Short mmCIF file of C-alpha atoms in Angstrom, two decimals:
data_model
loop_
_atom_site.label_atom_id
_atom_site.label_comp_id
_atom_site.label_asym_id
_atom_site.label_seq_id
_atom_site.Cartn_x
_atom_site.Cartn_y
_atom_site.Cartn_z
CA SER G 117 -13.01 2.94 -40.37
CA GLN G 118 -10.00 1.08 -41.64
CA THR G 119 -6.76 0.91 -39.67
CA ILE G 120 -3.41 -0.65 -40.30
CA HIS G 121 -0.87 -1.63 -37.69
CA GLN G 122 2.61 -2.99 -37.96
CA TRP G 123 5.12 -4.08 -35.36
CA PRO G 124 7.62 -3.94 -33.92
CA ALA G 125 8.23 -0.22 -34.41
CA THR G 126 11.96 -0.49 -33.88
CA LEU G 127 14.39 -3.36 -33.73
CA VAL G 128 18.11 -3.93 -33.76
CA GLN G 129 19.27 -7.30 -34.99
CA PRO G 130 22.70 -8.89 -35.55
CA VAL G 131 23.80 -10.01 -38.98
CA GLY G 132 22.64 -13.56 -39.66
CA SER G 133 19.69 -13.45 -37.29
CA PRO G 134 16.08 -14.05 -38.41
CA LEU G 135 13.46 -11.37 -38.92
CA SER G 136 9.71 -11.25 -38.63
CA LEU G 137 7.67 -8.09 -39.14
CA GLU G 138 3.91 -8.26 -38.86
CA CYS G 139 1.17 -6.13 -40.32
CA THR G 140 -2.58 -6.33 -39.82
CA VAL G 141 -5.43 -4.39 -41.34
CA GLU G 142 -8.80 -3.87 -39.69
CA GLY G 143 -12.11 -2.64 -41.00
CA THR G 144 -11.89 -3.99 -44.54
CA SER G 145 -12.02 -7.31 -46.34
CA ASN G 146 -9.75 -8.72 -49.03
CA PRO G 147 -7.34 -5.79 -49.06
CA ASN G 148 -4.35 -5.68 -51.33
CA LEU G 149 -1.27 -5.65 -49.12
CA TYR G 150 2.22 -4.34 -49.74
CA TRP G 151 5.65 -4.26 -48.12
CA TYR G 152 7.94 -1.34 -48.97
CA ARG G 153 11.44 -0.54 -47.79
CA GLN G 154 12.97 2.90 -47.50
CA ALA G 155 16.72 3.22 -47.11
CA ALA G 156 18.05 6.34 -45.41
CA GLY G 157 17.52 9.40 -47.63
CA ARG G 158 16.01 7.33 -50.42
CA GLY G 159 12.60 6.78 -51.95
CA LEU G 160 10.36 3.81 -51.27
CA GLN G 161 11.05 0.47 -52.89
CA LEU G 162 8.23 -2.02 -53.35
CA LEU G 163 9.31 -5.42 -52.04
CA PHE G 164 6.19 -7.60 -52.09
CA TYR G 165 2.51 -7.32 -52.78
CA SER G 166 -0.41 -9.65 -52.25
CA VAL G 167 -3.89 -9.67 -53.75
CA GLY G 168 -5.16 -12.52 -51.58
CA ILE G 169 -4.39 -15.22 -49.01
CA GLY G 170 -1.32 -17.17 -50.01
CA GLN G 171 -0.74 -15.04 -53.10
CA ILE G 172 2.60 -13.22 -52.95
CA SER G 173 4.46 -11.42 -55.71
CA SER G 174 8.04 -10.31 -55.31
CA GLU G 175 9.31 -7.17 -56.95
CA VAL G 176 13.02 -7.48 -56.25
CA PRO G 177 15.34 -10.43 -55.61
CA GLN G 178 16.54 -10.48 -52.02
CA ASN G 179 16.89 -12.62 -48.95
CA LEU G 180 13.50 -11.50 -47.67
CA SER G 181 10.20 -13.33 -48.03
CA ALA G 182 6.58 -12.49 -47.36
CA SER G 183 3.56 -14.51 -46.36
CA ARG G 184 -0.14 -13.87 -46.01
CA PRO G 185 -1.58 -16.51 -43.72
CA GLN G 186 -4.86 -14.67 -43.19
CA ASP G 187 -6.89 -12.18 -45.21
CA ARG G 188 -5.74 -9.16 -43.25
CA GLN G 189 -2.33 -10.28 -42.08
CA PHE G 190 0.93 -9.76 -43.92
CA ILE G 191 4.31 -10.92 -42.63
CA LEU G 192 7.80 -10.03 -43.80
CA SER G 193 10.53 -12.49 -42.90
CA SER G 194 14.16 -13.32 -43.33
CA LYS G 195 16.11 -16.38 -42.26
CA LYS G 196 19.45 -14.55 -42.13
CA LEU G 197 19.68 -10.78 -42.09
CA LEU G 198 22.34 -8.86 -44.01
CA LEU G 199 23.72 -5.43 -43.20
CA SER G 200 22.03 -4.15 -46.35
CA ASP G 201 18.63 -5.12 -44.94
CA SER G 202 18.71 -2.13 -42.61
CA GLY G 203 16.01 0.39 -43.35
CA PHE G 204 12.50 1.61 -42.70
CA TYR G 205 9.92 -1.03 -43.59
CA LEU G 206 6.40 0.02 -44.40
CA CYS G 207 3.28 -2.05 -44.77
CA ALA G 208 0.41 -0.64 -46.81
CA TRP G 209 -3.01 -1.63 -48.07
CA SER G 210 -5.29 -0.63 -50.88
CA ALA G 211 -8.88 -1.45 -51.70
CA ARG G 212 -8.08 -3.02 -55.06
CA ALA G 213 -5.22 -4.11 -57.23
CA GLY G 214 -3.76 -1.25 -59.21
CA ALA G 215 -5.24 1.40 -56.94
CA GLY G 216 -3.13 4.48 -56.44
CA GLU G 217 -4.51 5.24 -53.00
CA LEU G 218 -2.39 3.38 -50.51
CA PHE G 219 -2.73 3.58 -46.77
CA PHE G 220 0.48 3.03 -44.88
CA GLY G 221 1.29 1.74 -41.43
CA GLU G 222 3.52 3.47 -38.93
CA GLY G 223 6.66 1.74 -40.15
CA SER G 224 9.28 -0.53 -38.60
CA ARG G 225 12.83 0.71 -38.37
CA LEU G 226 15.33 -2.14 -38.65
CA THR G 227 19.01 -1.76 -37.88
CA VAL G 228 21.23 -4.70 -38.67
CA LEU G 229 24.60 -4.63 -36.90
CA ASP Y 98 11.13 4.53 -63.45
CA ALA Y 99 10.94 8.24 -62.54
CA LYS Y 100 8.18 9.93 -64.50
CA THR Y 101 8.08 13.11 -62.43
CA THR Y 102 10.47 15.92 -61.59
CA GLN Y 103 10.20 17.91 -58.37
CA PRO Y 104 12.43 20.50 -56.73
CA PRO Y 105 14.40 18.90 -53.90
CA SER Y 106 13.39 21.45 -51.28
CA MET Y 107 11.17 24.46 -50.62
CA ASP Y 108 10.44 26.79 -47.72
CA CYS Y 109 7.12 28.36 -46.89
CA ALA Y 110 6.11 30.83 -44.19
CA GLU Y 111 3.54 29.61 -41.71
CA GLY Y 112 0.04 30.70 -42.69
CA ARG Y 113 0.94 31.29 -46.30
CA ALA Y 114 0.04 29.08 -49.24
CA ALA Y 115 2.56 26.43 -50.17
CA ASN Y 116 2.70 25.72 -53.90
CA LEU Y 117 4.58 22.55 -54.77
CA PRO Y 118 5.30 22.04 -58.48
CA CYS Y 119 5.70 18.79 -60.37
CA ASN Y 120 6.65 18.15 -63.97
CA HIS Y 121 5.37 15.01 -65.69
CA SER Y 122 5.88 15.77 -69.37
CA THR Y 123 5.68 12.10 -70.45
CA ILE Y 124 2.36 11.38 -68.74
CA SER Y 125 0.05 9.25 -70.83
CA GLY Y 126 -3.67 9.74 -71.31
CA ASN Y 127 -4.78 7.16 -68.76
CA GLU Y 128 -2.35 8.09 -66.01
CA TYR Y 129 -3.41 9.93 -62.90
CA VAL Y 130 -1.34 12.32 -60.81
CA TYR Y 131 -1.10 11.34 -57.15
CA TRP Y 132 0.34 13.28 -54.24
CA TYR Y 133 1.55 11.82 -50.99
CA ARG Y 134 3.50 13.28 -48.10
CA GLN Y 135 5.77 11.72 -45.54
CA ILE Y 136 6.37 13.33 -42.20
CA HIS Y 137 9.67 12.36 -40.63
CA SER Y 138 9.78 8.76 -39.38
CA GLN Y 139 6.19 8.07 -40.39
CA GLY Y 140 4.58 6.23 -43.28
CA PRO Y 141 3.50 8.20 -46.36
CA GLN Y 142 0.04 9.73 -46.30
CA TYR Y 143 -2.18 9.96 -49.35
CA ILE Y 144 -3.23 13.56 -50.08
CA ILE Y 145 -5.07 13.84 -53.37
CA HIS Y 146 -5.13 12.67 -56.97
CA GLY Y 147 -6.53 13.83 -60.30
CA LEU Y 148 -6.68 13.04 -64.00
CA LYS Y 149 -7.19 16.34 -65.79
CA ASN Y 150 -9.61 18.43 -63.77
CA ASN Y 151 -8.54 20.42 -60.75
CA GLU Y 152 -9.33 18.71 -57.49
CA THR Y 153 -9.81 19.93 -53.93
CA ASN Y 154 -10.27 18.17 -50.64
CA GLU Y 155 -9.89 19.01 -46.98
CA MET Y 156 -6.11 18.75 -47.18
CA ALA Y 157 -5.12 20.43 -50.42
CA SER Y 158 -5.90 21.48 -53.96
CA LEU Y 159 -4.42 19.96 -57.09
CA ILE Y 160 -4.07 22.09 -60.20
CA ILE Y 161 -3.24 20.22 -63.41
CA THR Y 162 -2.28 22.14 -66.53
CA GLU Y 163 -4.40 21.75 -69.62
CA ASP Y 164 -1.69 19.78 -71.43
CA ARG Y 165 -1.28 17.65 -68.26
CA LYS Y 166 2.49 17.99 -68.40
CA SER Y 167 2.72 19.60 -64.99
CA SER Y 168 0.75 20.09 -61.83
CA THR Y 169 0.85 22.04 -58.58
CA LEU Y 170 -0.17 20.91 -55.13
CA ILE Y 171 -1.46 23.80 -53.04
CA LEU Y 172 -1.62 23.80 -49.27
CA PRO Y 173 -3.72 26.94 -48.74
CA HIS Y 174 -2.58 27.85 -45.23
CA ALA Y 175 0.60 26.00 -44.34
CA THR Y 176 1.17 25.05 -40.71
CA LEU Y 177 4.28 23.73 -39.00
CA ARG Y 178 2.74 20.25 -39.13
CA ASP Y 179 2.83 20.40 -42.93
CA THR Y 180 6.62 20.14 -42.85
CA ALA Y 181 7.26 16.91 -44.73
CA VAL Y 182 8.54 15.36 -47.94
CA TYR Y 183 5.92 15.62 -50.70
CA TYR Y 184 5.85 13.04 -53.47
CA CYS Y 185 4.27 13.55 -56.88
CA ILE Y 186 3.53 10.27 -58.66
CA VAL Y 187 1.91 9.38 -61.96
CA LYS Y 188 0.15 6.06 -62.31
CA GLY Y 189 -2.41 4.40 -64.50
CA HIS Y 190 -5.37 2.55 -63.06
CA GLN Y 191 -4.50 -0.75 -64.68
CA THR Y 192 -5.08 -3.93 -62.79
CA GLY Y 193 -2.19 -5.88 -61.39
CA ALA Y 194 0.69 -4.85 -59.23
CA ASN Y 195 0.72 -1.50 -57.64
CA ASN Y 196 3.53 0.40 -59.26
CA LEU Y 197 3.64 3.66 -57.40
CA PHE Y 198 7.14 5.03 -57.77
CA PHE Y 199 8.15 7.17 -54.85
CA GLY Y 200 11.16 9.21 -55.87
CA THR Y 201 12.94 11.64 -53.58
CA GLY Y 202 10.14 14.23 -53.58
CA THR Y 203 10.22 17.82 -52.34
CA ARG Y 204 11.18 18.53 -48.77
CA LEU Y 205 8.85 21.32 -47.62
CA THR Y 206 9.88 23.25 -44.54
CA VAL Y 207 7.25 25.53 -43.01
CA ILE Y 208 8.95 28.37 -41.19
CA PRO Y 209 7.35 30.05 -38.15
#
């Protein structure tokens, strides 16, 4: 069966520090991968998606970036965090582009101070 | 981006059926209705989806009106673990970027 893991689960970072969140999927090949962010009390906002290695599409302008160095690995990064980057970050995968069935990871809660 | 309207909150007694409504009056012919739920501090969980026929799985039933302008998610015997935010989403199966729009959903509270 397929599983998705992301880490770390929780982190507190100072403004201006770098960020790296990792996500891996097991049990499937060539998944479509996604990074979402959820601010407190808000809905989910799609940040990035990837249909293959090295292929990244950004949905919103921001100081975050994403990379997909391997088929089942998706990384969210920032060189300098802002206060507004605080939130709950979720990685997800789907079997094909455009699919409505997404499978989410456990989430990473980021607090920027 | 919002194509659906849901009540912000609902309560349901434990063991009773929870009926969560969703209005999607502007849904187009090739768009599906998806339901997800999000338990506090966890990632969303896919529940069910449908096009025009009613659907049932081990988690829930989805009833879509004949004109497809609204639907109801039914949890037949709600338990305390069903307390969560439930999202109703409409989406076509076009290729390209996933464009699921998660609004604010309905916060369901199952009461003992």
